[in-house]
Amino acid sequence: YCPAGSSSGQDVSTGYYSTPTELDEDVRQGQSACPDSYYCFQGKQYSYLEWAAGTCSGDTIVEREITEETSESATTAVDHTFSVSKNQNLAAADLTMGDSPTYAVVSLEDNSENGNSCMNADGLQMSSFTFTGATLNLAGKLDYETCKDGLTMGVKATSTFTGKCYDGGDCNAEDSEVCYFNLKVNNKNEAPYWIPAQTEDPGEACYMASITFEVPEKTSEYTEFGGNLDDCVLDPDESDTFTFSIQECTASDGSCDGSKMFDVRDCGGKLFIKEGSEAAALLKYKMTNKGDIDANVPDNTYTVNVLATDVGGLSNFNQVTVVVTNINDAPFWKSDMQTTYTIQENQPPSTIVHNIASFAQDDDKDDLTYSIVQNDDDAFTVDSDGNIRAAMSFDYEVKASYYIKLAVTDGNETTVPPDSPLLKIEVTNANDMPYFNNGDDGTPRNTITFEFPETVAGESDATLTTVTGDIVADISSLAGDQDTDDLFGSDPETLRYVLKTTSGTTSEDFELVVDGANTKIRVLRDTSTAPFDYEGGTNVFYLRLYVNDGEDGASDVGPIELVMKLVDMNEPPAFVNLGDGIYKTLETVCASTEAHIDQLEKSYLPTLNGYIVAEIEAKDVDGGQDIFLSIETESVPFVITSSYESTTGGKVFVFSLSGTLDFETKASYSVVLKVSDGLKTDQTTITVQVLDCNEQPVITRETTPRTVSENDVGATISGDAIQVNDADNSNGGTLDTFTYSIVSGGQVGGVQMFEVTDSGIIKLASDKSLDYEEGAVHYLNVQVTDDNADSQSLGDPATSDMVTFTINVLNVNEAPYFARDLIGDVAPAVTESMSGGDLIYSIDGLDYDFANEEVGETLTYSIIHHDYVKSGSTCTVPTGDPPFDPPLPTRNRADTRDCCTDAEIFEVVPAAQSTKGQLQVKTSETGLPMVNLDGCMLQLQIQATDHEGLIAQQPLIVHLNVSGSNNPPEIEDQAFGSPLETCSSTIANTCINENTAAGTVVVSSLHATDPDDDQQLIYKIQDQTQPFDTYEIERFAINQQTGDIS
């Protein structure tokens, strides 16, 4: 600035700015101290903050928009985001703005000029507006109709600043800037609403008593009724118009009847009767089912929901009630009126034929009066209740039918109702009792006798025996009935017999069976368990027979007595005392030993020819006849050797052995025996069971060794179960059970490795496995012993057999592995100075198959995980076992650089020995790939794979400790701008004017780098004679920290 009275300029003091600010800088005459809310630099005053372009401005009023909101609880965002930043004119790099500015509304002004103040109507105030970050929100209601001119708002942005607030001065300041903008309210369509009816002021809306309208029943289609509903609907939006419709109704409970009958004009809202017969039918249907109706009280009520919809598609409904009023209806006869009625003959006069009131209908439910307008023989009357009554007693045989016509009136109709259809009244006949016919001599029958044969077992001629289901008597013609419609066998049956015992109960031996018009007596008794036996049972049965015509209340007529007599027949002989028909004997191989079987309670002698197997008894109930026994089954080793009379009147036949018995060949014989009296026979089947003696089991010898794979814990040895042959198991029955045991062999280090299951399967013990390298062949001596199960302690005791099994162990490739003391504990040291191909670590994996020279085992190695390689731009912290503190990769120094590289720099290559590998720096790497990684510990995971592709269960984890070495910095060749337009020297990088003052910076921003990026560089001018001499060097100085030359 230029002080008053001075001819030269003067520098503004630190912390001041030149004044007055409205003048150009070169004519300002004074200076003022920098205010707290401003930043002063090189004599100028700046605001700390400035608004981002397009977001807000302190000089220009911008306009933003918000949509109308009718809810008091809503939160609406203004369509705008605010943004401020540090004033771009502030060049000082060491002045820092806080991370997150805050915003607040500091002023609010209504733009309305017509008296409609949105602030008054909606209660808006500055607290209604809040910020979420840089977004302005409105909490509550904002109505377009009262706030269409919008609001002017002032928004203040505030932020903190640290650093130098003016030339050379430190501060910690807070500054704010205010901008103003117009908030425009956009209109949003709002739904119309209904207002209640009123009768106080004809000039006001909805002037009517109510929105309940009346319409007479049977009103014709399209007839309008009621008031105009558009006078009862308003809308918050200006100049909105409405269309009307009936809201759709889908309920099935009758509440939708109104919407089926009525509709509304879309313009004006006038109700009218819908088109179609359904509407008229519903009007009538509702009236006829309402019950008693007082014509002065609306009782037939319907409702419809009328929708009012504005031009924006929003709608609201109101329920309108429609009352259908009654008009008188003439009574009429229903179309489904019954036209035929009956009365039984001989009934007294005044007997009611039928009540016909239910066939006469009056929709008004008026009282009705009935009369007869046509009456055959004046045979009937009708009373006030609608009962048709007999005027005489009728005779079916004289006249069976009559005809009449009826009339009905309610006394109010203007036209005479039509007569009823012609009604037929039929006289029905009365029932006559049935009767039993007289005998052939014309006299009543009291007793009738029937005969039938006794039950003969095995009789094929049905006429010579009686069994269950046989017909023993035909009684069809014993009774009749004078009524021609009472018949035996009719459907339904009107005439039927009833059979009882002399005590009045139902017979357990006989029953009636109807076959068309015929009725017969059938045997009901189960003759298979209770045969009719002439010799040993009842010979005569007495029954009583009744007849009934089936009429309601009719009693049985009768009885007459039936005598059922049994006739004696010849019967076949029969087997007795057979029990279960099973007989037991020893097989012939046991003949050398007498054995005792406790459960049979007898001792068997050796089973030889002539041995008595059984004694068979038979008997003939007819008596006086000899009987004979024969063996009907061919090729059995048995014969009947003799017979004798039994003490019970029967005959005993001796059944003996005639050959040899072998349990393994045939364990049981089924033998058919037949007994005969010369005319009749009986037949039975007995079973002879052959008892077994114990025999030695034999193990099948094997010529091929069995096999099992090494390392397979609990494995089953190849081959099927041990094959054992035992003659005792060759013919069914309870099989011998075998017990297996290992007598010798199969041990490793004194421990038994094998076991044999109960089913004869040879396997390794559940926790045992074999190692091919320790032993390739095992010999196992196995013994089998039977349990003598099927011989019931007969013959020799349990026996056994023993066989040697050869078991070969199959070699299996096994996965390589790393020594346990190396896993997770290998940490070779590396240096920054290593280059491509430098050896880091020799890897030596192990494999159990190394001991097998035939395998030819080789191992290959690969790096499966590089924890030092970046993922994108991120240096991830590895995880693994064991954990490391601090986590890897890390750096043992204080700088903030990470320990990752952009790509893999290590590899594993094969060593001279086929089972080894060498970890080294990749041969493809140029330069020093680990430069600047000093202090880092890097982690690799290395996997071993054998010649068949098996991999080690756990990889080898290698930690590389990188040690550093100092690397020289580098200064780049560079050119510098000149403060002069041209330089006279062609070799100069920069030029200065002569007489330039000491301290003037002539070279800045000198570029130099150091591979060791954690070290501070120190700049100095090198002492050399070419091209500058000492005198020239002393003309310049360099800043050791920045490299600026002045």
PDB file of C-alpha atoms in Angstrom, residues 729-963:
ATOM      1  CA  ASN A 729     -26.430-128.260   7.502  1.00  0.00           C
ATOM      2  CA  SER A 730     -27.402-129.927   4.245  1.00  0.00           C
ATOM      3  CA  ASN A 731     -31.122-130.527   4.884  1.00  0.00           C
ATOM      4  CA  GLY A 732     -32.684-127.425   6.480  1.00  0.00           C
ATOM      5  CA  GLY A 733     -33.704-127.159  10.094  1.00  0.00           C
ATOM      6  CA  THR A 734     -31.713-125.258  12.685  1.00  0.00           C
ATOM      7  CA  LEU A 735     -28.200-124.886  11.210  1.00  0.00           C
ATOM      8  CA  ASP A 736     -25.034-125.618  13.086  1.00  0.00           C
ATOM      9  CA  THR A 737     -23.390-122.393  14.283  1.00  0.00           C
ATOM     10  CA  PHE A 738     -19.651-122.162  13.685  1.00  0.00           C
ATOM     11  CA  THR A 739     -17.121-120.522  15.980  1.00  0.00           C
ATOM     12  CA  TYR A 740     -13.905-119.224  14.387  1.00  0.00           C
ATOM     13  CA  SER A 741     -10.602-118.683  16.199  1.00  0.00           C
ATOM     14  CA  ILE A 742      -7.011-117.819  15.232  1.00  0.00           C
ATOM     15  CA  VAL A 743      -4.748-120.537  16.638  1.00  0.00           C
ATOM     16  CA  SER A 744      -1.419-119.015  15.563  1.00  0.00           C
ATOM     17  CA  GLY A 745       0.216-116.547  13.140  1.00  0.00           C
ATOM     18  CA  GLY A 746      -0.867-113.014  12.183  1.00  0.00           C
ATOM     19  CA  GLN A 747       1.157-111.136  14.823  1.00  0.00           C
ATOM     20  CA  VAL A 748       3.406-108.095  14.474  1.00  0.00           C
ATOM     21  CA  GLY A 749       5.656-107.303  17.404  1.00  0.00           C
ATOM     22  CA  GLY A 750       3.707-109.771  19.558  1.00  0.00           C
ATOM     23  CA  VAL A 751       0.349-108.059  18.794  1.00  0.00           C
ATOM     24  CA  GLN A 752      -2.398-109.956  16.927  1.00  0.00           C
ATOM     25  CA  MET A 753      -3.341-107.938  13.816  1.00  0.00           C
ATOM     26  CA  PHE A 754      -6.221-110.090  12.506  1.00  0.00           C
ATOM     27  CA  GLU A 755      -9.654-111.300  13.607  1.00  0.00           C
ATOM     28  CA  VAL A 756     -12.363-113.575  12.154  1.00  0.00           C
ATOM     29  CA  THR A 757     -16.012-112.449  12.411  1.00  0.00           C
ATOM     30  CA  ASP A 758     -18.912-114.687  13.443  1.00  0.00           C
ATOM     31  CA  SER A 759     -19.796-114.995   9.751  1.00  0.00           C
ATOM     32  CA  GLY A 760     -16.291-116.233   8.793  1.00  0.00           C
ATOM     33  CA  ILE A 761     -14.937-112.977   7.336  1.00  0.00           C
ATOM     34  CA  ILE A 762     -11.151-112.530   7.809  1.00  0.00           C
ATOM     35  CA  LYS A 763     -10.296-108.879   8.520  1.00  0.00           C
ATOM     36  CA  LEU A 764      -7.837-106.659  10.331  1.00  0.00           C
ATOM     37  CA  ALA A 765      -8.676-105.716  13.892  1.00  0.00           C
ATOM     38  CA  SER A 766     -10.678-102.447  14.087  1.00  0.00           C
ATOM     39  CA  ASP A 767      -7.643-100.356  15.148  1.00  0.00           C
ATOM     40  CA  LYS A 768      -4.947-102.273  13.186  1.00  0.00           C
ATOM     41  CA  SER A 769      -3.308-101.799   9.801  1.00  0.00           C
ATOM     42  CA  LEU A 770      -0.289-103.411   8.052  1.00  0.00           C
ATOM     43  CA  ASP A 771       2.867-101.828   6.646  1.00  0.00           C
ATOM     44  CA  TYR A 772       4.192-103.332   3.416  1.00  0.00           C
ATOM     45  CA  GLU A 773       7.676-102.112   4.226  1.00  0.00           C
ATOM     46  CA  GLU A 774       7.625-104.021   7.565  1.00  0.00           C
ATOM     47  CA  GLY A 775       6.255-107.303   6.231  1.00  0.00           C
ATOM     48  CA  ALA A 776       4.753-108.336   2.864  1.00  0.00           C
ATOM     49  CA  VAL A 777       3.380-111.854   3.812  1.00  0.00           C
ATOM     50  CA  HIS A 778       1.474-113.201   6.861  1.00  0.00           C
ATOM     51  CA  TYR A 779       0.384-116.788   7.651  1.00  0.00           C
ATOM     52  CA  LEU A 780      -2.807-117.338   9.659  1.00  0.00           C
ATOM     53  CA  ASN A 781      -3.907-120.680  11.227  1.00  0.00           C
ATOM     54  CA  VAL A 782      -7.723-120.563  11.612  1.00  0.00           C
ATOM     55  CA  GLN A 783      -9.843-123.165  13.434  1.00  0.00           C
ATOM     56  CA  VAL A 784     -13.633-123.676  13.031  1.00  0.00           C
ATOM     57  CA  THR A 785     -15.764-125.481  15.641  1.00  0.00           C
ATOM     58  CA  ASP A 786     -19.485-126.397  15.351  1.00  0.00           C
ATOM     59  CA  ASP A 787     -21.974-126.184  18.232  1.00  0.00           C
ATOM     60  CA  ASN A 788     -23.832-129.504  17.668  1.00  0.00           C
ATOM     61  CA  ALA A 789     -27.014-127.386  17.354  1.00  0.00           C
ATOM     62  CA  ASP A 790     -29.208-129.669  15.268  1.00  0.00           C
ATOM     63  CA  SER A 791     -28.477-133.038  16.870  1.00  0.00           C
ATOM     64  CA  GLN A 792     -30.150-132.426  20.266  1.00  0.00           C
ATOM     65  CA  SER A 793     -27.136-133.961  22.042  1.00  0.00           C
ATOM     66  CA  LEU A 794     -27.212-137.101  19.895  1.00  0.00           C
ATOM     67  CA  GLY A 795     -24.054-138.861  18.707  1.00  0.00           C
ATOM     68  CA  ASP A 796     -20.508-137.482  18.976  1.00  0.00           C
ATOM     69  CA  PRO A 797     -19.671-134.139  20.720  1.00  0.00           C
ATOM     70  CA  ALA A 798     -18.870-130.896  18.824  1.00  0.00           C
ATOM     71  CA  THR A 799     -15.958-131.217  16.350  1.00  0.00           C
ATOM     72  CA  SER A 800     -13.567-128.805  14.597  1.00  0.00           C
ATOM     73  CA  ASP A 801     -11.155-128.341  11.631  1.00  0.00           C
ATOM     74  CA  MET A 802      -8.085-126.059  11.070  1.00  0.00           C
ATOM     75  CA  VAL A 803      -6.531-124.523   7.895  1.00  0.00           C
ATOM     76  CA  THR A 804      -3.574-122.134   7.204  1.00  0.00           C
ATOM     77  CA  PHE A 805      -4.390-118.988   5.141  1.00  0.00           C
ATOM     78  CA  THR A 806      -1.645-117.029   3.281  1.00  0.00           C
ATOM     79  CA  ILE A 807      -2.186-113.227   3.234  1.00  0.00           C
ATOM     80  CA  ASN A 808      -0.107-110.947   0.994  1.00  0.00           C
ATOM     81  CA  VAL A 809       0.200-107.214   1.870  1.00  0.00           C
ATOM     82  CA  LEU A 810      -0.214-104.906  -1.165  1.00  0.00           C
ATOM     83  CA  ASN A 811       2.039-101.873  -1.373  1.00  0.00           C
ATOM     84  CA  VAL A 812       0.240 -98.443  -1.555  1.00  0.00           C
ATOM     85  CA  ASN A 813       1.840 -95.149  -2.533  1.00  0.00           C
ATOM     86  CA  GLU A 814       2.074 -92.818   0.512  1.00  0.00           C
ATOM     87  CA  ALA A 815       2.042 -89.051   0.600  1.00  0.00           C
ATOM     88  CA  PRO A 816       5.308 -87.156   1.233  1.00  0.00           C
ATOM     89  CA  TYR A 817       5.751 -85.059   4.364  1.00  0.00           C
ATOM     90  CA  PHE A 818       8.021 -82.514   5.993  1.00  0.00           C
ATOM     91  CA  ALA A 819       9.797 -83.214   9.233  1.00  0.00           C
ATOM     92  CA  ARG A 820       7.560 -82.042  12.113  1.00  0.00           C
ATOM     93  CA  ASP A 821      10.307 -79.902  13.602  1.00  0.00           C
ATOM     94  CA  LEU A 822      10.555 -77.938  10.311  1.00  0.00           C
ATOM     95  CA  ILE A 823       6.847 -77.199   9.701  1.00  0.00           C
ATOM     96  CA  GLY A 824       6.211 -73.542  10.563  1.00  0.00           C
ATOM     97  CA  ASP A 825       9.777 -73.088  11.881  1.00  0.00           C
ATOM     98  CA  VAL A 826      11.984 -72.378   8.818  1.00  0.00           C
ATOM     99  CA  ALA A 827      13.287 -68.784   8.739  1.00  0.00           C
ATOM    100  CA  PRO A 828      16.352 -68.326   6.498  1.00  0.00           C
ATOM    101  CA  ALA A 829      17.825 -64.816   6.312  1.00  0.00           C
ATOM    102  CA  VAL A 830      17.855 -62.860   3.062  1.00  0.00           C
ATOM    103  CA  THR A 831      19.231 -59.445   2.159  1.00  0.00           C
ATOM    104  CA  GLU A 832      18.091 -56.579  -0.022  1.00  0.00           C
ATOM    105  CA  SER A 833      21.111 -57.062  -2.212  1.00  0.00           C
ATOM    106  CA  MET A 834      20.052 -60.536  -3.476  1.00  0.00           C
ATOM    107  CA  SER A 835      19.388 -60.789  -7.193  1.00  0.00           C
ATOM    108  CA  GLY A 836      17.881 -63.330  -9.615  1.00  0.00           C
ATOM    109  CA  GLY A 837      19.091 -66.955  -9.106  1.00  0.00           C
ATOM    110  CA  ASP A 838      20.512 -66.400  -5.568  1.00  0.00           C
ATOM    111  CA  LEU A 839      19.971 -69.518  -3.364  1.00  0.00           C
ATOM    112  CA  ILE A 840      17.965 -68.952  -0.186  1.00  0.00           C
ATOM    113  CA  TYR A 841      17.170 -72.407   1.271  1.00  0.00           C
ATOM    114  CA  SER A 842      17.579 -76.115   0.386  1.00  0.00           C
ATOM    115  CA  ILE A 843      14.311 -78.076   0.841  1.00  0.00           C
ATOM    116  CA  ASP A 844      14.481 -81.733   1.886  1.00  0.00           C
ATOM    117  CA  GLY A 845      11.095 -83.562   1.983  1.00  0.00           C
ATOM    118  CA  LEU A 846      10.466 -87.088   3.302  1.00  0.00           C
ATOM    119  CA  ASP A 847       8.393 -90.052   2.039  1.00  0.00           C
ATOM    120  CA  TYR A 848       7.698 -93.472   3.596  1.00  0.00           C
ATOM    121  CA  ASP A 849       8.090 -95.000   0.135  1.00  0.00           C
ATOM    122  CA  PHE A 850      11.817 -94.073   0.100  1.00  0.00           C
ATOM    123  CA  ALA A 851      12.414 -97.461   1.740  1.00  0.00           C
ATOM    124  CA  ASN A 852      10.894 -99.290  -1.273  1.00  0.00           C
ATOM    125  CA  GLU A 853      13.558 -99.295  -3.974  1.00  0.00           C
ATOM    126  CA  GLU A 854      11.086-100.490  -6.629  1.00  0.00           C
ATOM    127  CA  VAL A 855       8.974 -97.350  -6.395  1.00  0.00           C
ATOM    128  CA  GLY A 856      11.564 -94.882  -7.812  1.00  0.00           C
ATOM    129  CA  GLU A 857      10.165 -92.049  -5.680  1.00  0.00           C
ATOM    130  CA  THR A 858      10.790 -88.410  -6.691  1.00  0.00           C
ATOM    131  CA  LEU A 859       9.484 -85.222  -5.098  1.00  0.00           C
ATOM    132  CA  THR A 860       8.633 -81.899  -6.705  1.00  0.00           C
ATOM    133  CA  TYR A 861       8.049 -78.627  -4.879  1.00  0.00           C
ATOM    134  CA  SER A 862       5.884 -75.586  -5.549  1.00  0.00           C
ATOM    135  CA  ILE A 863       5.081 -72.331  -3.783  1.00  0.00           C
ATOM    136  CA  ILE A 864       1.315 -72.472  -3.103  1.00  0.00           C
ATOM    137  CA  HIS A 865       0.924 -69.210  -1.195  1.00  0.00           C
ATOM    138  CA  HIS A 866       2.798 -65.859  -1.262  1.00  0.00           C
ATOM    139  CA  ASP A 867       1.731 -63.701   1.663  1.00  0.00           C
ATOM    140  CA  TYR A 868       4.060 -60.860   0.565  1.00  0.00           C
ATOM    141  CA  VAL A 869       2.305 -60.234  -2.799  1.00  0.00           C
ATOM    142  CA  LYS A 870      -0.223 -57.380  -2.933  1.00  0.00           C
ATOM    143  CA  SER A 871      -3.909 -58.045  -3.639  1.00  0.00           C
ATOM    144  CA  GLY A 872      -4.605 -55.136  -5.982  1.00  0.00           C
ATOM    145  CA  SER A 873      -3.167 -52.156  -4.098  1.00  0.00           C
ATOM    146  CA  THR A 874      -3.597 -53.749  -0.689  1.00  0.00           C
ATOM    147  CA  CYS A 875      -0.919 -55.437   1.403  1.00  0.00           C
ATOM    148  CA  THR A 876      -2.865 -58.159   3.213  1.00  0.00           C
ATOM    149  CA  VAL A 877      -1.911 -59.459   6.632  1.00  0.00           C
ATOM    150  CA  PRO A 878      -1.458 -63.234   6.407  1.00  0.00           C
ATOM    151  CA  THR A 879      -2.943 -65.832   8.696  1.00  0.00           C
ATOM    152  CA  GLY A 880      -1.498 -69.206   9.453  1.00  0.00           C
ATOM    153  CA  ASP A 881      -0.261 -71.667  11.998  1.00  0.00           C
ATOM    154  CA  PRO A 882       1.637 -70.837  14.092  1.00  0.00           C
ATOM    155  CA  PRO A 883       0.548 -67.189  14.614  1.00  0.00           C
ATOM    156  CA  PHE A 884       3.256 -64.513  14.739  1.00  0.00           C
ATOM    157  CA  ASP A 885       3.532 -61.406  16.809  1.00  0.00           C
ATOM    158  CA  PRO A 886       3.534 -58.971  15.135  1.00  0.00           C
ATOM    159  CA  PRO A 887       1.505 -60.465  12.226  1.00  0.00           C
ATOM    160  CA  LEU A 888       3.366 -61.128   8.961  1.00  0.00           C
ATOM    161  CA  PRO A 889       4.425 -59.572   6.685  1.00  0.00           C
ATOM    162  CA  THR A 890       5.641 -56.761   8.915  1.00  0.00           C
ATOM    163  CA  ARG A 891       8.614 -54.389   9.332  1.00  0.00           C
ATOM    164  CA  ASN A 892      10.786 -54.011  12.387  1.00  0.00           C
ATOM    165  CA  ARG A 893      11.135 -50.239  12.064  1.00  0.00           C
ATOM    166  CA  ALA A 894       9.089 -47.103  12.574  1.00  0.00           C
ATOM    167  CA  ASP A 895       8.293 -45.978   9.009  1.00  0.00           C
ATOM    168  CA  THR A 896       4.886 -46.621   7.450  1.00  0.00           C
ATOM    169  CA  ARG A 897       5.849 -48.465   4.277  1.00  0.00           C
ATOM    170  CA  ASP A 898       4.363 -51.939   3.737  1.00  0.00           C
ATOM    171  CA  CYS A 899       6.272 -55.177   3.179  1.00  0.00           C
ATOM    172  CA  CYS A 900       4.657 -56.336  -0.035  1.00  0.00           C
ATOM    173  CA  THR A 901       5.737 -56.550  -3.662  1.00  0.00           C
ATOM    174  CA  ASP A 902       3.619 -56.225  -6.781  1.00  0.00           C
ATOM    175  CA  ALA A 903       4.481 -59.743  -8.013  1.00  0.00           C
ATOM    176  CA  GLU A 904       6.075 -63.042  -6.943  1.00  0.00           C
ATOM    177  CA  ILE A 905       9.873 -62.849  -6.695  1.00  0.00           C
ATOM    178  CA  PHE A 906      10.733 -66.355  -5.407  1.00  0.00           C
ATOM    179  CA  GLU A 907      10.702 -69.845  -6.987  1.00  0.00           C
ATOM    180  CA  VAL A 908      11.598 -73.448  -6.145  1.00  0.00           C
ATOM    181  CA  VAL A 909      13.742 -75.330  -8.682  1.00  0.00           C
ATOM    182  CA  PRO A 910      14.780 -79.016  -8.675  1.00  0.00           C
ATOM    183  CA  ALA A 911      18.029 -79.938  -6.972  1.00  0.00           C
ATOM    184  CA  ALA A 912      20.536 -82.481  -8.192  1.00  0.00           C
ATOM    185  CA  GLN A 913      18.994 -85.132  -5.899  1.00  0.00           C
ATOM    186  CA  SER A 914      15.473 -86.069  -7.126  1.00  0.00           C
ATOM    187  CA  THR A 915      13.890 -85.702  -3.678  1.00  0.00           C
ATOM    188  CA  LYS A 916      15.233 -82.205  -2.939  1.00  0.00           C
ATOM    189  CA  GLY A 917      14.496 -78.644  -4.101  1.00  0.00           C
ATOM    190  CA  GLN A 918      16.118 -75.181  -3.936  1.00  0.00           C
ATOM    191  CA  LEU A 919      14.288 -72.014  -2.846  1.00  0.00           C
ATOM    192  CA  GLN A 920      15.844 -69.063  -4.665  1.00  0.00           C
ATOM    193  CA  VAL A 921      15.177 -65.586  -6.074  1.00  0.00           C
ATOM    194  CA  LYS A 922      13.516 -65.949  -9.472  1.00  0.00           C
ATOM    195  CA  THR A 923      16.119 -66.094 -12.233  1.00  0.00           C
ATOM    196  CA  SER A 924      13.840 -63.838 -14.297  1.00  0.00           C
ATOM    197  CA  GLU A 925      14.200 -61.005 -11.763  1.00  0.00           C
ATOM    198  CA  THR A 926      16.454 -58.104 -12.819  1.00  0.00           C
ATOM    199  CA  GLY A 927      18.055 -55.633 -10.498  1.00  0.00           C
ATOM    200  CA  LEU A 928      17.452 -55.988  -6.754  1.00  0.00           C
ATOM    201  CA  PRO A 929      13.841 -57.222  -6.297  1.00  0.00           C
ATOM    202  CA  MET A 930      14.023 -56.981  -2.464  1.00  0.00           C
ATOM    203  CA  VAL A 931      15.296 -53.433  -2.276  1.00  0.00           C
ATOM    204  CA  ASN A 932      13.490 -51.374   0.356  1.00  0.00           C
ATOM    205  CA  LEU A 933      12.187 -54.529   2.113  1.00  0.00           C
ATOM    206  CA  ASP A 934      14.785 -54.316   4.894  1.00  0.00           C
ATOM    207  CA  GLY A 935      13.291 -55.173   8.265  1.00  0.00           C
ATOM    208  CA  CYS A 936      10.467 -57.183   6.649  1.00  0.00           C
ATOM    209  CA  MET A 937       9.606 -60.782   7.456  1.00  0.00           C
ATOM    210  CA  LEU A 938       7.928 -62.467   4.426  1.00  0.00           C
ATOM    211  CA  GLN A 939       5.966 -65.717   4.513  1.00  0.00           C
ATOM    212  CA  LEU A 940       5.827 -68.516   1.883  1.00  0.00           C
ATOM    213  CA  GLN A 941       3.947 -71.872   1.892  1.00  0.00           C
ATOM    214  CA  ILE A 942       5.706 -74.648  -0.048  1.00  0.00           C
ATOM    215  CA  GLN A 943       4.010 -77.920  -1.021  1.00  0.00           C
ATOM    216  CA  ALA A 944       5.666 -81.277  -1.805  1.00  0.00           C
ATOM    217  CA  THR A 945       4.175 -83.684  -4.425  1.00  0.00           C
ATOM    218  CA  ASP A 946       5.322 -87.254  -5.131  1.00  0.00           C
ATOM    219  CA  HIS A 947       5.528 -89.047  -8.495  1.00  0.00           C
ATOM    220  CA  GLU A 948       1.846 -90.112  -8.348  1.00  0.00           C
ATOM    221  CA  GLY A 949       0.488 -86.666  -7.444  1.00  0.00           C
ATOM    222  CA  LEU A 950       0.010 -87.162  -3.692  1.00  0.00           C
ATOM    223  CA  ILE A 951       0.732 -84.009  -1.697  1.00  0.00           C
ATOM    224  CA  ALA A 952       1.979 -83.496   1.837  1.00  0.00           C
ATOM    225  CA  GLN A 953      -0.772 -83.128   4.425  1.00  0.00           C
ATOM    226  CA  GLN A 954       0.864 -79.963   5.776  1.00  0.00           C
ATOM    227  CA  PRO A 955       2.871 -77.495   3.662  1.00  0.00           C
ATOM    228  CA  LEU A 956       6.246 -76.131   4.681  1.00  0.00           C
ATOM    229  CA  ILE A 957       5.930 -72.532   5.951  1.00  0.00           C
ATOM    230  CA  VAL A 958       9.060 -70.434   5.312  1.00  0.00           C
ATOM    231  CA  HIS A 959       9.630 -67.002   6.911  1.00  0.00           C
ATOM    232  CA  LEU A 960      12.202 -64.789   5.168  1.00  0.00           C
ATOM    233  CA  ASN A 961      13.851 -62.104   7.344  1.00  0.00           C
ATOM    234  CA  VAL A 962      15.024 -59.350   4.982  1.00  0.00           C
ATOM    235  CA  SER A 963      18.062 -57.427   6.215  1.00  0.00           C
TER     236      SER A 963
END
